[in-house]
Short mmCIF file of C-alpha atoms and ligand atoms in Angstrom, two decimals:
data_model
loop_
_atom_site.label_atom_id
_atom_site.label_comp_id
_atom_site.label_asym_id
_atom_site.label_seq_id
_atom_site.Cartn_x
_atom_site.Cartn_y
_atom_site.Cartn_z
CA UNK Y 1 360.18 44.74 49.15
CA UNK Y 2 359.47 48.36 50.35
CA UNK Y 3 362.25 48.01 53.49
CA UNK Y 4 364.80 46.46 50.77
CA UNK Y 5 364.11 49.45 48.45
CA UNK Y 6 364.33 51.77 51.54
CA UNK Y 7 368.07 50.03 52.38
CA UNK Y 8 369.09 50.06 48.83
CA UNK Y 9 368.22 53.98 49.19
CA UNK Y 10 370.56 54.42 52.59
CA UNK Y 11 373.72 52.58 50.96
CA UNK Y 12 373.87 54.19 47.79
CA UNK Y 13 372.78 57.45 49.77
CA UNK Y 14 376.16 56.52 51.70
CA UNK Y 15 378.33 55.93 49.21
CA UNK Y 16 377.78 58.81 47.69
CA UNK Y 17 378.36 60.57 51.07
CA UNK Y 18 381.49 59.22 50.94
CA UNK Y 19 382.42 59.83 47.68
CA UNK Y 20 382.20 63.51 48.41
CA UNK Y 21 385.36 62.92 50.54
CA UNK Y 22 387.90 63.32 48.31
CA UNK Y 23 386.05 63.32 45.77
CA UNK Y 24 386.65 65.04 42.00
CA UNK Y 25 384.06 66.84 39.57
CA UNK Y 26 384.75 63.97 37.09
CA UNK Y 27 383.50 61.48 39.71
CA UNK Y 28 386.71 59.53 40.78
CA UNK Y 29 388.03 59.62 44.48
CA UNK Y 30 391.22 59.60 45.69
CA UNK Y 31 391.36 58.86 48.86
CA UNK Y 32 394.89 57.60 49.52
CA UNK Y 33 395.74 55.77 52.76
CA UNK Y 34 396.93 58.24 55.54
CA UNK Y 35 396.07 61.16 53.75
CA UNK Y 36 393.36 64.00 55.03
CA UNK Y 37 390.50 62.62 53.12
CA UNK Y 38 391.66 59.13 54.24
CA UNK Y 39 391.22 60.44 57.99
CA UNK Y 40 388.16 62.18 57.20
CA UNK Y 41 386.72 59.06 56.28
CA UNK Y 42 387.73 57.16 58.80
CA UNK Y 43 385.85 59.86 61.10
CA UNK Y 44 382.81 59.59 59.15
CA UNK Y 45 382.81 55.81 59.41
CA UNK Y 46 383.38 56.14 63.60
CA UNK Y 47 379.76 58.20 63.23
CA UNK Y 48 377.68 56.08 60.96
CA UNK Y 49 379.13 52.70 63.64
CA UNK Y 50 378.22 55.04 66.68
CA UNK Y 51 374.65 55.43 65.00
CA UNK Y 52 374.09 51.73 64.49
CA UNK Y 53 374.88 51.09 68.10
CA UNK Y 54 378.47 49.94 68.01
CA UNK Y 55 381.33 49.94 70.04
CA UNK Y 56 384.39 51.60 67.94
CA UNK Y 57 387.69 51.30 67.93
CA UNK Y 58 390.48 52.93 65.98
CA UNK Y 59 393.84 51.32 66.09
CA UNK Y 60 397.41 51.93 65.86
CA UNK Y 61 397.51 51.27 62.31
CA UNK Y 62 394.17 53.00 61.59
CA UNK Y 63 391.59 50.01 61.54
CA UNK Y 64 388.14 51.16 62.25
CA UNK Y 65 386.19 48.15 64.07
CA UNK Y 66 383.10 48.48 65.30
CA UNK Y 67 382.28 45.78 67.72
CA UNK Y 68 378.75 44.33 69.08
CA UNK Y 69 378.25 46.02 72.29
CA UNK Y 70 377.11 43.93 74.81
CA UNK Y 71 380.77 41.82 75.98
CA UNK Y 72 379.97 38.66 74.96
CA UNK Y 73 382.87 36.38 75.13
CA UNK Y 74 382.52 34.38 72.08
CA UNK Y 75 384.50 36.08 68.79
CA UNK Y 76 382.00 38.09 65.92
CA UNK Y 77 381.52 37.70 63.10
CA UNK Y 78 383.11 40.29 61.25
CA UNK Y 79 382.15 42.12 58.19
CA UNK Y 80 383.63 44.80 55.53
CA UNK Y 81 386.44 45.64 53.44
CA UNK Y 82 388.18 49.25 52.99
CA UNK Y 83 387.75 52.57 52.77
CA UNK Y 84 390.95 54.09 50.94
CA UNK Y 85 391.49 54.10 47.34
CA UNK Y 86 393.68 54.35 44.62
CA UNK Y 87 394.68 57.87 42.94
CA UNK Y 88 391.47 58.91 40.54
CA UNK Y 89 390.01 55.77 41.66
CA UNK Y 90 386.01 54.64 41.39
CA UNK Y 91 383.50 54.95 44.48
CA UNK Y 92 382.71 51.14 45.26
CA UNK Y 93 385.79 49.36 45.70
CA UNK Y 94 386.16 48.46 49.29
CA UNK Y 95 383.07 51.38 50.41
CA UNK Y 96 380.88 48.78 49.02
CA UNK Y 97 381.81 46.15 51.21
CA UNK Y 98 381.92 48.44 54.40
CA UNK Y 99 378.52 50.19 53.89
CA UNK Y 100 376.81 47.22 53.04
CA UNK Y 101 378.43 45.52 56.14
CA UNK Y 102 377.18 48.78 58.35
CA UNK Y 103 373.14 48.13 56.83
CA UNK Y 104 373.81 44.74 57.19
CA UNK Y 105 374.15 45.62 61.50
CA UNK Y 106 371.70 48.29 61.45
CA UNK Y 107 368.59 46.48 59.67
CA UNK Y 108 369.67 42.97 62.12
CA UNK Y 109 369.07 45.24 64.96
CA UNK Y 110 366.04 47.05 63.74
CA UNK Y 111 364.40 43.73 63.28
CA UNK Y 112 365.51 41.75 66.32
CA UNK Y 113 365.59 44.95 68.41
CA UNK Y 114 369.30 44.72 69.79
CA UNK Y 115 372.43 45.13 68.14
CA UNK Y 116 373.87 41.81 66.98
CA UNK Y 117 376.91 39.45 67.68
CA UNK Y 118 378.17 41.05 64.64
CA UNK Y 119 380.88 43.66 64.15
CA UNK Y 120 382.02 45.65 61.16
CA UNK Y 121 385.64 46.58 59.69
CA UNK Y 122 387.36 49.04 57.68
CA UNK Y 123 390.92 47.56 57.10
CA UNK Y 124 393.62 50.58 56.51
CA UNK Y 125 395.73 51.43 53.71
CA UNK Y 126 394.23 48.14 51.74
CA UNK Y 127 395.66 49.90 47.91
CA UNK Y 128 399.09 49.72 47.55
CA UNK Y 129 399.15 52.81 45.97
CA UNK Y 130 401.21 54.74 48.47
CA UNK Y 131 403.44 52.10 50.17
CA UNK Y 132 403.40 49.81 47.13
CA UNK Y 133 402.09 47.08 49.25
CA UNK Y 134 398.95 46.42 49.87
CA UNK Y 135 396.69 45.44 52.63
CA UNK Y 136 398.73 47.14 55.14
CA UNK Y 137 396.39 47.45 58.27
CA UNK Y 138 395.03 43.16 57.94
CA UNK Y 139 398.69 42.34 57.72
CA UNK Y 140 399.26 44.35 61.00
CA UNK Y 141 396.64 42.31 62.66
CA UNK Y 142 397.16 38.57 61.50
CA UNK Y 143 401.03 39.11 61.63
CA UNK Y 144 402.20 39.58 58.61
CA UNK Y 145 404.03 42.94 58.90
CA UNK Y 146 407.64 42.59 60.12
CA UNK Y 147 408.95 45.10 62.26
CA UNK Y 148 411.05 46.84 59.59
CA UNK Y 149 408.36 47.81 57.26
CA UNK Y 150 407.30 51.00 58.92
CA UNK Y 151 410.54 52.62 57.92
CA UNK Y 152 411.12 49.85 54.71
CA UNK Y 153 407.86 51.61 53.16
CA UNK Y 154 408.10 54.82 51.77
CA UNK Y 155 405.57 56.74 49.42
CA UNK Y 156 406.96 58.88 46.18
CA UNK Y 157 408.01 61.70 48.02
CA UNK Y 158 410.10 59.62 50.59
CA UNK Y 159 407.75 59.29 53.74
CA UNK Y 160 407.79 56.58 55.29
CA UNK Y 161 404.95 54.26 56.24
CA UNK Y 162 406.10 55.51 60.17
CA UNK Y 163 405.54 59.12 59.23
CA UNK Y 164 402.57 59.01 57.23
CA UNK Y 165 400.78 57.19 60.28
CA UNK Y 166 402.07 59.67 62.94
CA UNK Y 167 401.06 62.42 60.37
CA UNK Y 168 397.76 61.19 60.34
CA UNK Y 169 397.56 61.06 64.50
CA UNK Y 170 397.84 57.20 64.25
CA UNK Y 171 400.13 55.43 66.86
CA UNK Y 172 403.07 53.89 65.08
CA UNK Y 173 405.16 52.90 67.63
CA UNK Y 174 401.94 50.89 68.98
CA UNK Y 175 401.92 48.81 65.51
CA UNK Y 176 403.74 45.87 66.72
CA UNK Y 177 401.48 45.35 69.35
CA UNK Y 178 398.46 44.93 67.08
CA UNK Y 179 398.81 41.04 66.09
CA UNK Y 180 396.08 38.64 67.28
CA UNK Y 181 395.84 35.64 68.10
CA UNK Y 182 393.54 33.46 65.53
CA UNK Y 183 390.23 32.35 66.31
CA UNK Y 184 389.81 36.49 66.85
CA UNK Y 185 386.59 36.79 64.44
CA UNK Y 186 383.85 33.33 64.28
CA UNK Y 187 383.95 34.46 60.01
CA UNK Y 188 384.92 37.08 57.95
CA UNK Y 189 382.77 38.00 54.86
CA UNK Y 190 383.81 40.72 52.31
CA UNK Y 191 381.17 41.84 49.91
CA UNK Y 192 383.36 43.53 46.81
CA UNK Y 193 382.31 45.33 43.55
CA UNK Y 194 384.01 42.75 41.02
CA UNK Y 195 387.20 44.60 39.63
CA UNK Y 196 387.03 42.73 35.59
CA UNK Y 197 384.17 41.85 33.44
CA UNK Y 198 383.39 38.14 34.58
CA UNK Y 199 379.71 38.93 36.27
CA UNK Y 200 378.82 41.53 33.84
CA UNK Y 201 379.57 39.17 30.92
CA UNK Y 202 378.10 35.97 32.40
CA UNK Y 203 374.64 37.68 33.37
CA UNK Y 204 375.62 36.84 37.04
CA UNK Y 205 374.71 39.45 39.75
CA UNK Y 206 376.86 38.20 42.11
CA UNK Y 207 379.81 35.70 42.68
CA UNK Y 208 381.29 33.93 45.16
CA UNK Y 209 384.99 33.85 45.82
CA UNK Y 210 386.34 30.06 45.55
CA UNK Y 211 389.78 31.22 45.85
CA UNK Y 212 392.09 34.59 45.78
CA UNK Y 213 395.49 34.79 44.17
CA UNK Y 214 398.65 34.95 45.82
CA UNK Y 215 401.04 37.87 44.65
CA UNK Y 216 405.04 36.90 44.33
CA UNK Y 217 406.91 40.14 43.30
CA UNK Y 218 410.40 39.56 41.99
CA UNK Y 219 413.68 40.96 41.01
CA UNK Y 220 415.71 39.04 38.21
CA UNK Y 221 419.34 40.55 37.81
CA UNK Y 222 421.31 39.40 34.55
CA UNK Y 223 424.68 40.27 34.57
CA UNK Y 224 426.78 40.36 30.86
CA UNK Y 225 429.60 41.67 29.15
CA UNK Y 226 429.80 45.38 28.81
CA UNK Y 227 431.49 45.92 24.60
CA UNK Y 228 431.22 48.23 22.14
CA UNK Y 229 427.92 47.43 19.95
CA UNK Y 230 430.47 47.32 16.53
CA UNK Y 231 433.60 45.64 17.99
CA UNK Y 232 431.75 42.86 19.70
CA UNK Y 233 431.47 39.89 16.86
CA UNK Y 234 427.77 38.27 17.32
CA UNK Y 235 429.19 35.04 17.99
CA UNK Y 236 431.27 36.19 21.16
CA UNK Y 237 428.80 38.55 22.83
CA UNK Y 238 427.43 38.17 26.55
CA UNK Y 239 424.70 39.92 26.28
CA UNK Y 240 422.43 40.88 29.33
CA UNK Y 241 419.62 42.15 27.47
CA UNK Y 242 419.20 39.33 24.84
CA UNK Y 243 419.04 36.77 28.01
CA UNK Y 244 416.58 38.72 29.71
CA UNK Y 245 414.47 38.95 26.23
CA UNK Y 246 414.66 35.32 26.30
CA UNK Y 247 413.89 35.12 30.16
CA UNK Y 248 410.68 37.25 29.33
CA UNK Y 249 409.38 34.64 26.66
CA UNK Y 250 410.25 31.66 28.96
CA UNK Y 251 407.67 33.43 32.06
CA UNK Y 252 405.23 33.97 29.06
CA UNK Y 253 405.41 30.25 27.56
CA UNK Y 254 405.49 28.79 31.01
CA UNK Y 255 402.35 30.71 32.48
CA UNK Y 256 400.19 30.64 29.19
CA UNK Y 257 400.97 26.74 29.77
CA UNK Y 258 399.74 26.97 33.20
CA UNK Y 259 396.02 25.89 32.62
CA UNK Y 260 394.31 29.90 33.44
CA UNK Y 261 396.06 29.09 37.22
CA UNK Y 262 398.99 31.62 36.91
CA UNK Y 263 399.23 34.97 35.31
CA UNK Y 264 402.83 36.11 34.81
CA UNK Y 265 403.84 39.59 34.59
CA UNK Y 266 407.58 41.78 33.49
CA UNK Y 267 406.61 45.01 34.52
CA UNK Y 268 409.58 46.32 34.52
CA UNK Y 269 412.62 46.55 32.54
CA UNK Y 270 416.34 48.52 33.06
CA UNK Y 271 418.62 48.09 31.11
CA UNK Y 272 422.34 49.36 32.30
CA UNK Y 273 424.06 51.18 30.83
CA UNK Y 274 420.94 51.84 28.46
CA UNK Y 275 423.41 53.37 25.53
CA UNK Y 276 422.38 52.60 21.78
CA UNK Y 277 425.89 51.91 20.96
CA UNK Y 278 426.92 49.57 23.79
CA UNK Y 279 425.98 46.02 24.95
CA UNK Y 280 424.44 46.03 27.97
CA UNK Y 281 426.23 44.86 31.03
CA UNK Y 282 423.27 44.10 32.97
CA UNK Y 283 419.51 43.92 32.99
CA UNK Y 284 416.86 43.94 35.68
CA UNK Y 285 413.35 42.34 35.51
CA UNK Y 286 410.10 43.41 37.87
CA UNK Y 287 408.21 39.89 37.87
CA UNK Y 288 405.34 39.67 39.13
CA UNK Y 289 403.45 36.59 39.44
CA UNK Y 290 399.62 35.61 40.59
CA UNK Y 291 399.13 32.21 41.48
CA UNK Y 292 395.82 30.40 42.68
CA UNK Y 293 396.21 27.37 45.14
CA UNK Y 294 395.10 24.82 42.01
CA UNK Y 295 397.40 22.21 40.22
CA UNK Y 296 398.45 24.50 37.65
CA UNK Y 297 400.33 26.82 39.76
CA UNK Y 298 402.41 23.55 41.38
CA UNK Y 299 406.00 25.31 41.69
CA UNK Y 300 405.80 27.35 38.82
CA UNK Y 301 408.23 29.89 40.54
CA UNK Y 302 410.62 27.22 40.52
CA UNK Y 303 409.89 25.81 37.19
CA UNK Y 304 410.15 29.04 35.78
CA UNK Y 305 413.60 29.90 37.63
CA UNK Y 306 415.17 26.61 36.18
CA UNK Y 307 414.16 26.80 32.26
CA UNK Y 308 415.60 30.99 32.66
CA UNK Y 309 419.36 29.48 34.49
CA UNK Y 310 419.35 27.05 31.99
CA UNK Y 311 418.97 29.14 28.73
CA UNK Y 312 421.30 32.13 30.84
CA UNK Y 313 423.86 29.26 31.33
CA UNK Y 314 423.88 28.41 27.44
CA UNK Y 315 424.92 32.31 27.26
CA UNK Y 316 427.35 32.85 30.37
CA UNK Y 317 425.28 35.02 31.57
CA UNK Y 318 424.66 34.70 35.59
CA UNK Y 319 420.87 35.53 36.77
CA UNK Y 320 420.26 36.48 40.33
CA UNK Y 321 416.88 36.24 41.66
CA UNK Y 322 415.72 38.41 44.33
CA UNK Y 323 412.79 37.92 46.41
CA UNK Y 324 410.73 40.84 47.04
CA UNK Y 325 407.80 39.34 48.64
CA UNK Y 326 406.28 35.91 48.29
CA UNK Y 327 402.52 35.53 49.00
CA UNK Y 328 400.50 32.58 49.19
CA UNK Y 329 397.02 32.39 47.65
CA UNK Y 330 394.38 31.90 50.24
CA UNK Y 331 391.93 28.87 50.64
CA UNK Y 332 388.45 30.34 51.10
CA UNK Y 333 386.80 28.38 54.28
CA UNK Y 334 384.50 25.86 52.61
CA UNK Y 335 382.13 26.50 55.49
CA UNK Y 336 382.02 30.60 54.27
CA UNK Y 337 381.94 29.38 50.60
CA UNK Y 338 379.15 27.25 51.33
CA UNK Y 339 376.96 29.27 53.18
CA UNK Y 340 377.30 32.16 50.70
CA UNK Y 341 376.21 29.80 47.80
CA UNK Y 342 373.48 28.52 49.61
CA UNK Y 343 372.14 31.91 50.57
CA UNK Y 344 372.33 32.87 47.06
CA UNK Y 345 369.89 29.94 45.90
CA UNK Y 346 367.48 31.06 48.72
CA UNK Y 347 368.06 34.54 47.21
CA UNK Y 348 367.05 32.91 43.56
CA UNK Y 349 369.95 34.19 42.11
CA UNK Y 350 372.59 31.77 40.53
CA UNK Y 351 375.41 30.33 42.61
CA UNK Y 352 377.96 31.13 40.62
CA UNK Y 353 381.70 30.37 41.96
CA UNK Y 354 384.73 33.30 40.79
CA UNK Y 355 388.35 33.56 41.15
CA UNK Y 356 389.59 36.91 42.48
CA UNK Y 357 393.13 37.58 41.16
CA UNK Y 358 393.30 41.21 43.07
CA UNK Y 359 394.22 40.95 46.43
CA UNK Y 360 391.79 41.56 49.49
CA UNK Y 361 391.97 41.96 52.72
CA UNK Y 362 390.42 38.46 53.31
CA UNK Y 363 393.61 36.90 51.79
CA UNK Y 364 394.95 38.20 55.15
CA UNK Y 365 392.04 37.57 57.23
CA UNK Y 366 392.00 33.35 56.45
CA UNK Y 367 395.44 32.20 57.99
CA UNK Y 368 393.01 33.92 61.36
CA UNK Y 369 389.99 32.42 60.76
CA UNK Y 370 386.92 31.10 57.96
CA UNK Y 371 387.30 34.03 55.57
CA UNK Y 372 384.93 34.50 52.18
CA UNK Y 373 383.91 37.06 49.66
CA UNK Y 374 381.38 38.19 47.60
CA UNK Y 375 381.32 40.11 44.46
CA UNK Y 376 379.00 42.03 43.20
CA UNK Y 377 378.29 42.77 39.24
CA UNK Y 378 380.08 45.74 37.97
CA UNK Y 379 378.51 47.63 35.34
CA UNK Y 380 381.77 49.52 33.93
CA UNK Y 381 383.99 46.42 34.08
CA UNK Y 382 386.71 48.36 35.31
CA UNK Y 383 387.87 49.13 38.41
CA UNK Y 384 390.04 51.53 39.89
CA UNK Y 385 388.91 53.86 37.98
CA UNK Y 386 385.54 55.88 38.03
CA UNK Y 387 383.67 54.08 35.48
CA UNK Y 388 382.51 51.59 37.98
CA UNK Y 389 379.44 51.17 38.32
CA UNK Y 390 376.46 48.95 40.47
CA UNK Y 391 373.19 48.59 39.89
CA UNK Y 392 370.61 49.47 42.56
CA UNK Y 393 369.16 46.09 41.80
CA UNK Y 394 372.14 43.77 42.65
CA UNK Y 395 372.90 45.71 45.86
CA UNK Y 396 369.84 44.45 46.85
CA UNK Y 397 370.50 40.95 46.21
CA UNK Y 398 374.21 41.05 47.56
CA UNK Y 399 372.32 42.43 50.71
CA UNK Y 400 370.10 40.08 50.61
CA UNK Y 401 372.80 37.33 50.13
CA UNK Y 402 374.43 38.81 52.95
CA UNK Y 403 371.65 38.82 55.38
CA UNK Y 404 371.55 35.19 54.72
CA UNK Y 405 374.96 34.46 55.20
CA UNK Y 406 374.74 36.12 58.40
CA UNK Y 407 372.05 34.24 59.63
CA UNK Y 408 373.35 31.35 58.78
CA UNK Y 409 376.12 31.30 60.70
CA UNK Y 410 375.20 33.29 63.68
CA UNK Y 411 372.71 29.91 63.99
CA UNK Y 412 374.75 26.66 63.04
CA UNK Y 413 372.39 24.03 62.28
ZN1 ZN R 1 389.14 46.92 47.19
#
């Protein structure tokens, strides 16, 4: 129990390190992707990997792997998360995962006295703070960002995603080069402070991730009748923003009906020409909608689209639906799943299964390869923000859990 305290000790003696980069007096970090602290803390991760006895590598996108020495031919098993946060953002989301994955390395090899078949990750520009998409630097390596997206992405001031990585001596014209072929990694595990309230009201220290949503973002264009708000009679108006009012209620009904496996979101309304006095011509909708891979969730894109033509139909208004990105939700690997819950029962801690509905890296990470996650309890209930909070206690056990996991699968039975 002394060595666990001891480890406990390092970690939160390294997240705390960390949260000095970047860091504010009211204890939030920012740490946006591709910015100085960003860099900085990509350096200071290269250090801590060089300690433990691993073989780093930077890449193009700014990835930080640090890979079991010795060149073993069969894949690692990989471990971590991300070290670049949101703006005023809390000191455990993603660091968490990526210390934890470092002690995890560095107390295998004290024990067995050589570094393991075990390598650790920090996936770049994971918020989508910046870019306003998320998981950038796992997309670059499984695939999943097409060529345009380096000048497609731009930040609030106009840089693109192209410039921000050159800015921050990355390699962008090497980008394209970065996706791997699957089977890359034998498992990926991602230990995560929980980002809601589920652990911390349930009593649960930690939870395993059964599935992770998939994020659709759309754009839902309802063109009307531009009048004059006192000349048009009630009975002959086309009116853009009454449709989308009733398009809003329709996403509503439809995912309140969808048995807790959707959550539906308008986060975004303009109205055109947005004059008190006239009718508007046309309306646009930001949709957003989080689906888990569960009967519920069964085309309720499509369902959705149909009831909103039909009901714009009735009021000749035409609806145009733009696609702005369609993600599936991932299927954790049973195998991962499994091992996790069984290495929290030898931990004596209940198995407890979770839905994440933020997105992770390992969303990428499983169209490559068995992918899993573990929560841990967060104390604040909130994340992205600096009242999160872990207790010294369930580090230990998602350590622990961890080790386990590890073992477990480095030694198939
Ligand atoms: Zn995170």
């Amino acid at each position: 129990l002394q060595q666990s305290d001891l480890l406990v000790a390092r970690i939160l003696r390294e997240i705390h390190e960390l949260s000095q980069i970047g860091g504010h007096a009211d204890g939030s970090v920012t740490r946006l992707a591709y910015t100085q602290a960003d860099t900085e803390a990509r350096m200071w991760l290269v250090n801590r990997m060089e300690e433990a006895g691993l073989r780093t590598e930077v890449d193009a996108v700014g990835n930080v792997f640090g890979w079991p020495p010795n060149s073993s031919t069969d894949p690692p098993i990989l471990l971590g998360s991300h070290v670049d946060t949101v703006p005023g953002g809390g000191m455990y989301d993603g660091t968490l995962g990526v210390v934890s994955a470092l002690e995890i390395v560095r107390s295998l090899a004290d024990r067995e006295n050589r570094v393991p078949p075990v390598g650790v990750v920090s996936f770049a520009c994971e918020e989508g703070s910046r870019f306003g998409m998320s998981s950038i630097g796992s997309r670059a390596v499984t695939g999943q960002l097409v060529p345009g997206d380096l000048e497609r992405l731009k930040d609030r001031d106009g840089i693109t995603l192209r410039q921000a990585l050159q800015s921050a001596g990355l390699s962008p014209k090497e980008v394209h080069k970065l996706q791997r072929a699957p089977g890359w990694f034998r498992a990926y595990l991602e230990g995560h402070i929980d980002q809601g309230p589920e652990l911390e009201e349930t009593g649960c220290p930690v939870g395993v991730v059964k599935a992770i949503a998939g994020v659709s973002r759309y754009l839902l264009t309802f063109h009307g009748a531009q009048a004059h708000a006192g000349a048009a009679r009630m009975g002959q108006r086309r009116d853009a923003m009454a449709a989308a009012a009733e398009a809003i209620l329709i996403i509503e009904h439809e995912a309140t009906s969808a048995a807790e496996d959707v959550v539906a979101t308008v986060g975004v309304a303009e109205i055109v020409p947005g004059i008190i006095n006239v009718l508007p011509a046309e309306v646009r909708l930001g949709l957003e909608v989080r689906a888990l891979p569960t009967a519920g969730a069964v085309n309720f894109d499509s369902r959705v689209r149909e009831r909103i033509q039909d009901r714009t139909a009735h009021r000749q208004i035409t609806v145009q639906w733009d696609t702005l990105s369609a993600g599936e939700p991932a299927r954790i690997s049973d195998v991962v799943r499994k091992t996790l819950l069984v290495a929290c029962t030898e931990s004596g801690v209940p198995a407890r299964e979770i839905v994440s509905w933020p997105n992770h890296d390992a969303l990428f990470l499983a169209t490559h390869g068995p992918s899993g996650m573990i929560l841990v309890r967060n104390r604040g209930k909130v994340s992205h923000h600096r009242d999160e909070s872990v207790r010294p206690e369930d580090l230990q056990i998602l350590l622990e859990v961890l080790q386990r996991a590890v073992h477990h699968l480095m030694t198939p039975s």
